[in-house]
Amino acid sequence: MLSTVLNKASRSGRARRAVEAVPITRKVVARFVAGAEQAAALEVARDAAAGGLATSLDILGEGVSDIAGARRTRDQYLALLDALASAGAGPATEVSVKLSALGQALPDRGHQVALDLAAEICAAATAAGTMVTLDMEDHTTVDSTLAIANELRREHPRTGTVLQSNLRRTAGDIADLAADPVRVRLVKGAYREPASVAYQRKVEVDEAYRADVARLMASRCYPMVATHDPAMIEVARRRAREEGRGASDWELQMLYGVRGDLQTALVAEGHQVRVYVPFGEEWYPYFMRRLAERPANVAFFLKALARAS
């Protein structure tokens, strides 16, 4: 399966060097990544706000190998939040953070290191009038990430978490959060996982996603439904109506560079839409996961290569 190959390639140093060596790659990456520098992401956020779209800015990078790297990530986020505070962006521009970029996987106190650094980022976000959503990574990180999110919400209650419908455990995780107004981004899941913990067939993942949308809409959580699938969007809209949720009681989320036409149309219909905007030099793993998610993305990449040849 092509998605399996691409997911493996996202973790391969050899594949990374090969892809990065293709001159056209950077131009194609620009469709999905706002740029290498903070200024580019801030410009995207300003343009999005002008069109009625909210944003979530993500500094690309994951799996740091030492505490110095984790602190560098922390410092990058503090600088970004300082810029957002100066711009008066408010909650229309939040930030997304991967805990592996804050040292979560370090062998010596990785969980505590990530918690401490994330707490600094959350404090800066609160001071800037915005919030943080903790991205979810592969299944081995879920317990630690949820525990850190729960701890952070003691001081920063708007700290969001991400749940992945391809994981068999997610219905239980929603049940654990259902009684509180937790911001929950629901995604299908972009990581290749073993059958023991994750659904393998698309039809199973789709069924789980629909059920998880229903669970979130019926809960006290604030659902952030992340999908580009018109059928899933309609499921979310119908469930929101059935549960009496107004436009301010939930939101849709989409990726930068994917279905911009649909994003604009949904805003025009009165929906809240937030765009996930990644930026930075460490684009390779993110880019390969985007290719793995949708065959149309692979076709776009191959067409660009053909035009360049």
PDB file of N, CA and C in Angstrom, residues 236-276:
ATOM      1  N   ALA A 236     -20.761  16.126  11.022  1.00  0.00           N
ATOM      2  CA  ALA A 236     -20.520  17.045  12.138  1.00  0.00           C
ATOM      3  C   ALA A 236     -21.618  18.097  12.231  1.00  0.00           C
ATOM      4  N   ARG A 237     -22.009  18.653  11.098  1.00  0.00           N
ATOM      5  CA  ARG A 237     -23.056  19.680  11.112  1.00  0.00           C
ATOM      6  C   ARG A 237     -24.371  19.112  11.630  1.00  0.00           C
ATOM      7  N   ARG A 238     -24.711  17.914  11.168  1.00  0.00           N
ATOM      8  CA  ARG A 238     -25.965  17.293  11.595  1.00  0.00           C
ATOM      9  C   ARG A 238     -25.939  16.987  13.085  1.00  0.00           C
ATOM     10  N   ARG A 239     -24.822  16.433  13.560  1.00  0.00           N
ATOM     11  CA  ARG A 239     -24.724  16.110  14.985  1.00  0.00           C
ATOM     12  C   ARG A 239     -24.764  17.372  15.844  1.00  0.00           C
ATOM     13  N   ALA A 240     -24.135  18.445  15.361  1.00  0.00           N
ATOM     14  CA  ALA A 240     -24.163  19.707  16.105  1.00  0.00           C
ATOM     15  C   ALA A 240     -25.596  20.221  16.228  1.00  0.00           C
ATOM     16  N   ARG A 241     -26.344  20.153  15.138  1.00  0.00           N
ATOM     17  CA  ARG A 241     -27.746  20.590  15.180  1.00  0.00           C
ATOM     18  C   ARG A 241     -28.545  19.737  16.155  1.00  0.00           C
ATOM     19  N   GLU A 242     -28.347  18.430  16.098  1.00  0.00           N
ATOM     20  CA  GLU A 242     -29.106  17.523  16.962  1.00  0.00           C
ATOM     21  C   GLU A 242     -28.818  17.770  18.436  1.00  0.00           C
ATOM     22  N   GLU A 243     -27.583  18.181  18.739  1.00  0.00           N
ATOM     23  CA  GLU A 243     -27.204  18.429  20.133  1.00  0.00           C
ATOM     24  C   GLU A 243     -27.429  19.877  20.551  1.00  0.00           C
ATOM     25  N   GLY A 244     -27.995  20.682  19.654  1.00  0.00           N
ATOM     26  CA  GLY A 244     -28.296  22.073  19.976  1.00  0.00           C
ATOM     27  C   GLY A 244     -27.078  22.969  20.070  1.00  0.00           C
ATOM     28  N   ARG A 245     -26.016  22.614  19.385  1.00  0.00           N
ATOM     29  CA  ARG A 245     -24.799  23.432  19.401  1.00  0.00           C
ATOM     30  C   ARG A 245     -24.903  24.542  18.357  1.00  0.00           C
ATOM     31  N   GLY A 246     -24.593  25.777  18.800  1.00  0.00           N
ATOM     32  CA  GLY A 246     -24.534  26.892  17.880  1.00  0.00           C
ATOM     33  C   GLY A 246     -23.178  26.980  17.215  1.00  0.00           C
ATOM     34  N   ALA A 247     -23.020  27.986  16.357  1.00  0.00           N
ATOM     35  CA  ALA A 247     -21.775  28.133  15.596  1.00  0.00           C
ATOM     36  C   ALA A 247     -20.566  28.344  16.490  1.00  0.00           C
ATOM     37  N   SER A 248     -20.761  28.929  17.666  1.00  0.00           N
ATOM     38  CA  SER A 248     -19.634  29.206  18.562  1.00  0.00           C
ATOM     39  C   SER A 248     -19.297  28.035  19.479  1.00  0.00           C
ATOM     40  N   ASP A 249     -20.056  26.955  19.377  1.00  0.00           N
ATOM     41  CA  ASP A 249     -19.891  25.822  20.291  1.00  0.00           C
ATOM     42  C   ASP A 249     -19.013  24.705  19.739  1.00  0.00           C
ATOM     43  N   TRP A 250     -18.502  24.890  18.529  1.00  0.00           N
ATOM     44  CA  TRP A 250     -17.615  23.897  17.923  1.00  0.00           C
ATOM     45  C   TRP A 250     -16.963  24.543  16.713  1.00  0.00           C
ATOM     46  N   GLU A 251     -15.975  23.866  16.137  1.00  0.00           N
ATOM     47  CA  GLU A 251     -15.349  24.408  14.932  1.00  0.00           C
ATOM     48  C   GLU A 251     -14.854  23.278  14.031  1.00  0.00           C
ATOM     49  N   LEU A 252     -14.649  23.641  12.782  1.00  0.00           N
ATOM     50  CA  LEU A 252     -14.014  22.755  11.813  1.00  0.00           C
ATOM     51  C   LEU A 252     -12.560  23.158  11.667  1.00  0.00           C
ATOM     52  N   GLN A 253     -11.699  22.185  11.405  1.00  0.00           N
ATOM     53  CA  GLN A 253     -10.285  22.483  11.194  1.00  0.00           C
ATOM     54  C   GLN A 253      -9.794  21.790   9.928  1.00  0.00           C
ATOM     55  N   MET A 254      -8.937  22.489   9.208  1.00  0.00           N
ATOM     56  CA  MET A 254      -8.372  21.956   7.968  1.00  0.00           C
ATOM     57  C   MET A 254      -6.903  22.330   7.878  1.00  0.00           C
ATOM     58  N   LEU A 255      -6.209  21.695   6.952  1.00  0.00           N
ATOM     59  CA  LEU A 255      -4.779  21.923   6.781  1.00  0.00           C
ATOM     60  C   LEU A 255      -4.514  23.052   5.799  1.00  0.00           C
ATOM     61  N   TYR A 256      -3.476  23.793   6.071  1.00  0.00           N
ATOM     62  CA  TYR A 256      -2.998  24.804   5.128  1.00  0.00           C
ATOM     63  C   TYR A 256      -2.689  24.141   3.787  1.00  0.00           C
ATOM     64  N   GLY A 257      -3.206  24.730   2.723  1.00  0.00           N
ATOM     65  CA  GLY A 257      -2.931  24.218   1.391  1.00  0.00           C
ATOM     66  C   GLY A 257      -3.880  23.152   0.896  1.00  0.00           C
ATOM     67  N   VAL A 258      -4.877  22.791   1.701  1.00  0.00           N
ATOM     68  CA  VAL A 258      -5.821  21.744   1.311  1.00  0.00           C
ATOM     69  C   VAL A 258      -7.244  22.305   1.357  1.00  0.00           C
ATOM     70  N   ARG A 259      -7.922  22.255   0.233  1.00  0.00           N
ATOM     71  CA  ARG A 259      -9.322  22.661   0.108  1.00  0.00           C
ATOM     72  C   ARG A 259      -9.585  24.079   0.602  1.00  0.00           C
ATOM     73  N   GLY A 260      -8.783  25.006   0.126  1.00  0.00           N
ATOM     74  CA  GLY A 260      -9.017  26.405   0.468  1.00  0.00           C
ATOM     75  C   GLY A 260     -10.380  26.885   0.032  1.00  0.00           C
ATOM     76  N   ASP A 261     -10.879  26.363  -1.080  1.00  0.00           N
ATOM     77  CA  ASP A 261     -12.208  26.741  -1.557  1.00  0.00           C
ATOM     78  C   ASP A 261     -13.283  26.327  -0.567  1.00  0.00           C
ATOM     79  N   LEU A 262     -13.136  25.140  -0.005  1.00  0.00           N
ATOM     80  CA  LEU A 262     -14.107  24.651   0.968  1.00  0.00           C
ATOM     81  C   LEU A 262     -14.023  25.448   2.267  1.00  0.00           C
ATOM     82  N   GLN A 263     -12.818  25.789   2.690  1.00  0.00           N
ATOM     83  CA  GLN A 263     -12.656  26.614   3.886  1.00  0.00           C
ATOM     84  C   GLN A 263     -13.432  27.919   3.745  1.00  0.00           C
ATOM     85  N   THR A 264     -13.252  28.585   2.611  1.00  0.00           N
ATOM     86  CA  THR A 264     -13.918  29.865   2.365  1.00  0.00           C
ATOM     87  C   THR A 264     -15.432  29.702   2.325  1.00  0.00           C
ATOM     88  N   ALA A 265     -15.901  28.640   1.678  1.00  0.00           N
ATOM     89  CA  ALA A 265     -17.337  28.411   1.572  1.00  0.00           C
ATOM     90  C   ALA A 265     -17.962  28.161   2.939  1.00  0.00           C
ATOM     91  N   LEU A 266     -17.277  27.416   3.785  1.00  0.00           N
ATOM     92  CA  LEU A 266     -17.817  27.125   5.117  1.00  0.00           C
ATOM     93  C   LEU A 266     -17.892  28.374   5.978  1.00  0.00           C
ATOM     94  N   VAL A 267     -16.888  29.239   5.873  1.00  0.00           N
ATOM     95  CA  VAL A 267     -16.935  30.513   6.595  1.00  0.00           C
ATOM     96  C   VAL A 267     -18.128  31.338   6.118  1.00  0.00           C
ATOM     97  N   ALA A 268     -18.345  31.353   4.811  1.00  0.00           N
ATOM     98  CA  ALA A 268     -19.466  32.112   4.252  1.00  0.00           C
ATOM     99  C   ALA A 268     -20.808  31.591   4.761  1.00  0.00           C
ATOM    100  N   GLU A 269     -20.854  30.305   5.099  1.00  0.00           N
ATOM    101  CA  GLU A 269     -22.077  29.707   5.635  1.00  0.00           C
ATOM    102  C   GLU A 269     -22.227  29.933   7.137  1.00  0.00           C
ATOM    103  N   GLY A 270     -21.247  30.588   7.749  1.00  0.00           N
ATOM    104  CA  GLY A 270     -21.348  30.910   9.165  1.00  0.00           C
ATOM    105  C   GLY A 270     -20.629  29.971  10.102  1.00  0.00           C
ATOM    106  N   HIS A 271     -19.823  29.056   9.570  1.00  0.00           N
ATOM    107  CA  HIS A 271     -19.083  28.121  10.418  1.00  0.00           C
ATOM    108  C   HIS A 271     -17.746  28.711  10.860  1.00  0.00           C
ATOM    109  N   GLN A 272     -17.309  28.297  12.043  1.00  0.00           N
ATOM    110  CA  GLN A 272     -15.957  28.608  12.485  1.00  0.00           C
ATOM    111  C   GLN A 272     -14.997  27.608  11.842  1.00  0.00           C
ATOM    112  N   VAL A 273     -13.975  28.118  11.174  1.00  0.00           N
ATOM    113  CA  VAL A 273     -12.988  27.259  10.525  1.00  0.00           C
ATOM    114  C   VAL A 273     -11.598  27.710  10.939  1.00  0.00           C
ATOM    115  N   ARG A 274     -10.794  26.763  11.397  1.00  0.00           N
ATOM    116  CA  ARG A 274      -9.411  27.054  11.791  1.00  0.00           C
ATOM    117  C   ARG A 274      -8.468  26.261  10.884  1.00  0.00           C
ATOM    118  N   VAL A 275      -7.438  26.937  10.383  1.00  0.00           N
ATOM    119  CA  VAL A 275      -6.486  26.324   9.464  1.00  0.00           C
ATOM    120  C   VAL A 275      -5.187  26.022  10.213  1.00  0.00           C
ATOM    121  N   TYR A 276      -4.733  24.790  10.096  1.00  0.00           N
ATOM    122  CA  TYR A 276      -3.478  24.350  10.720  1.00  0.00           C
ATOM    123  C   TYR A 276      -2.336  24.771   9.806  1.00  0.00           C
TER     124      TYR A 276
END
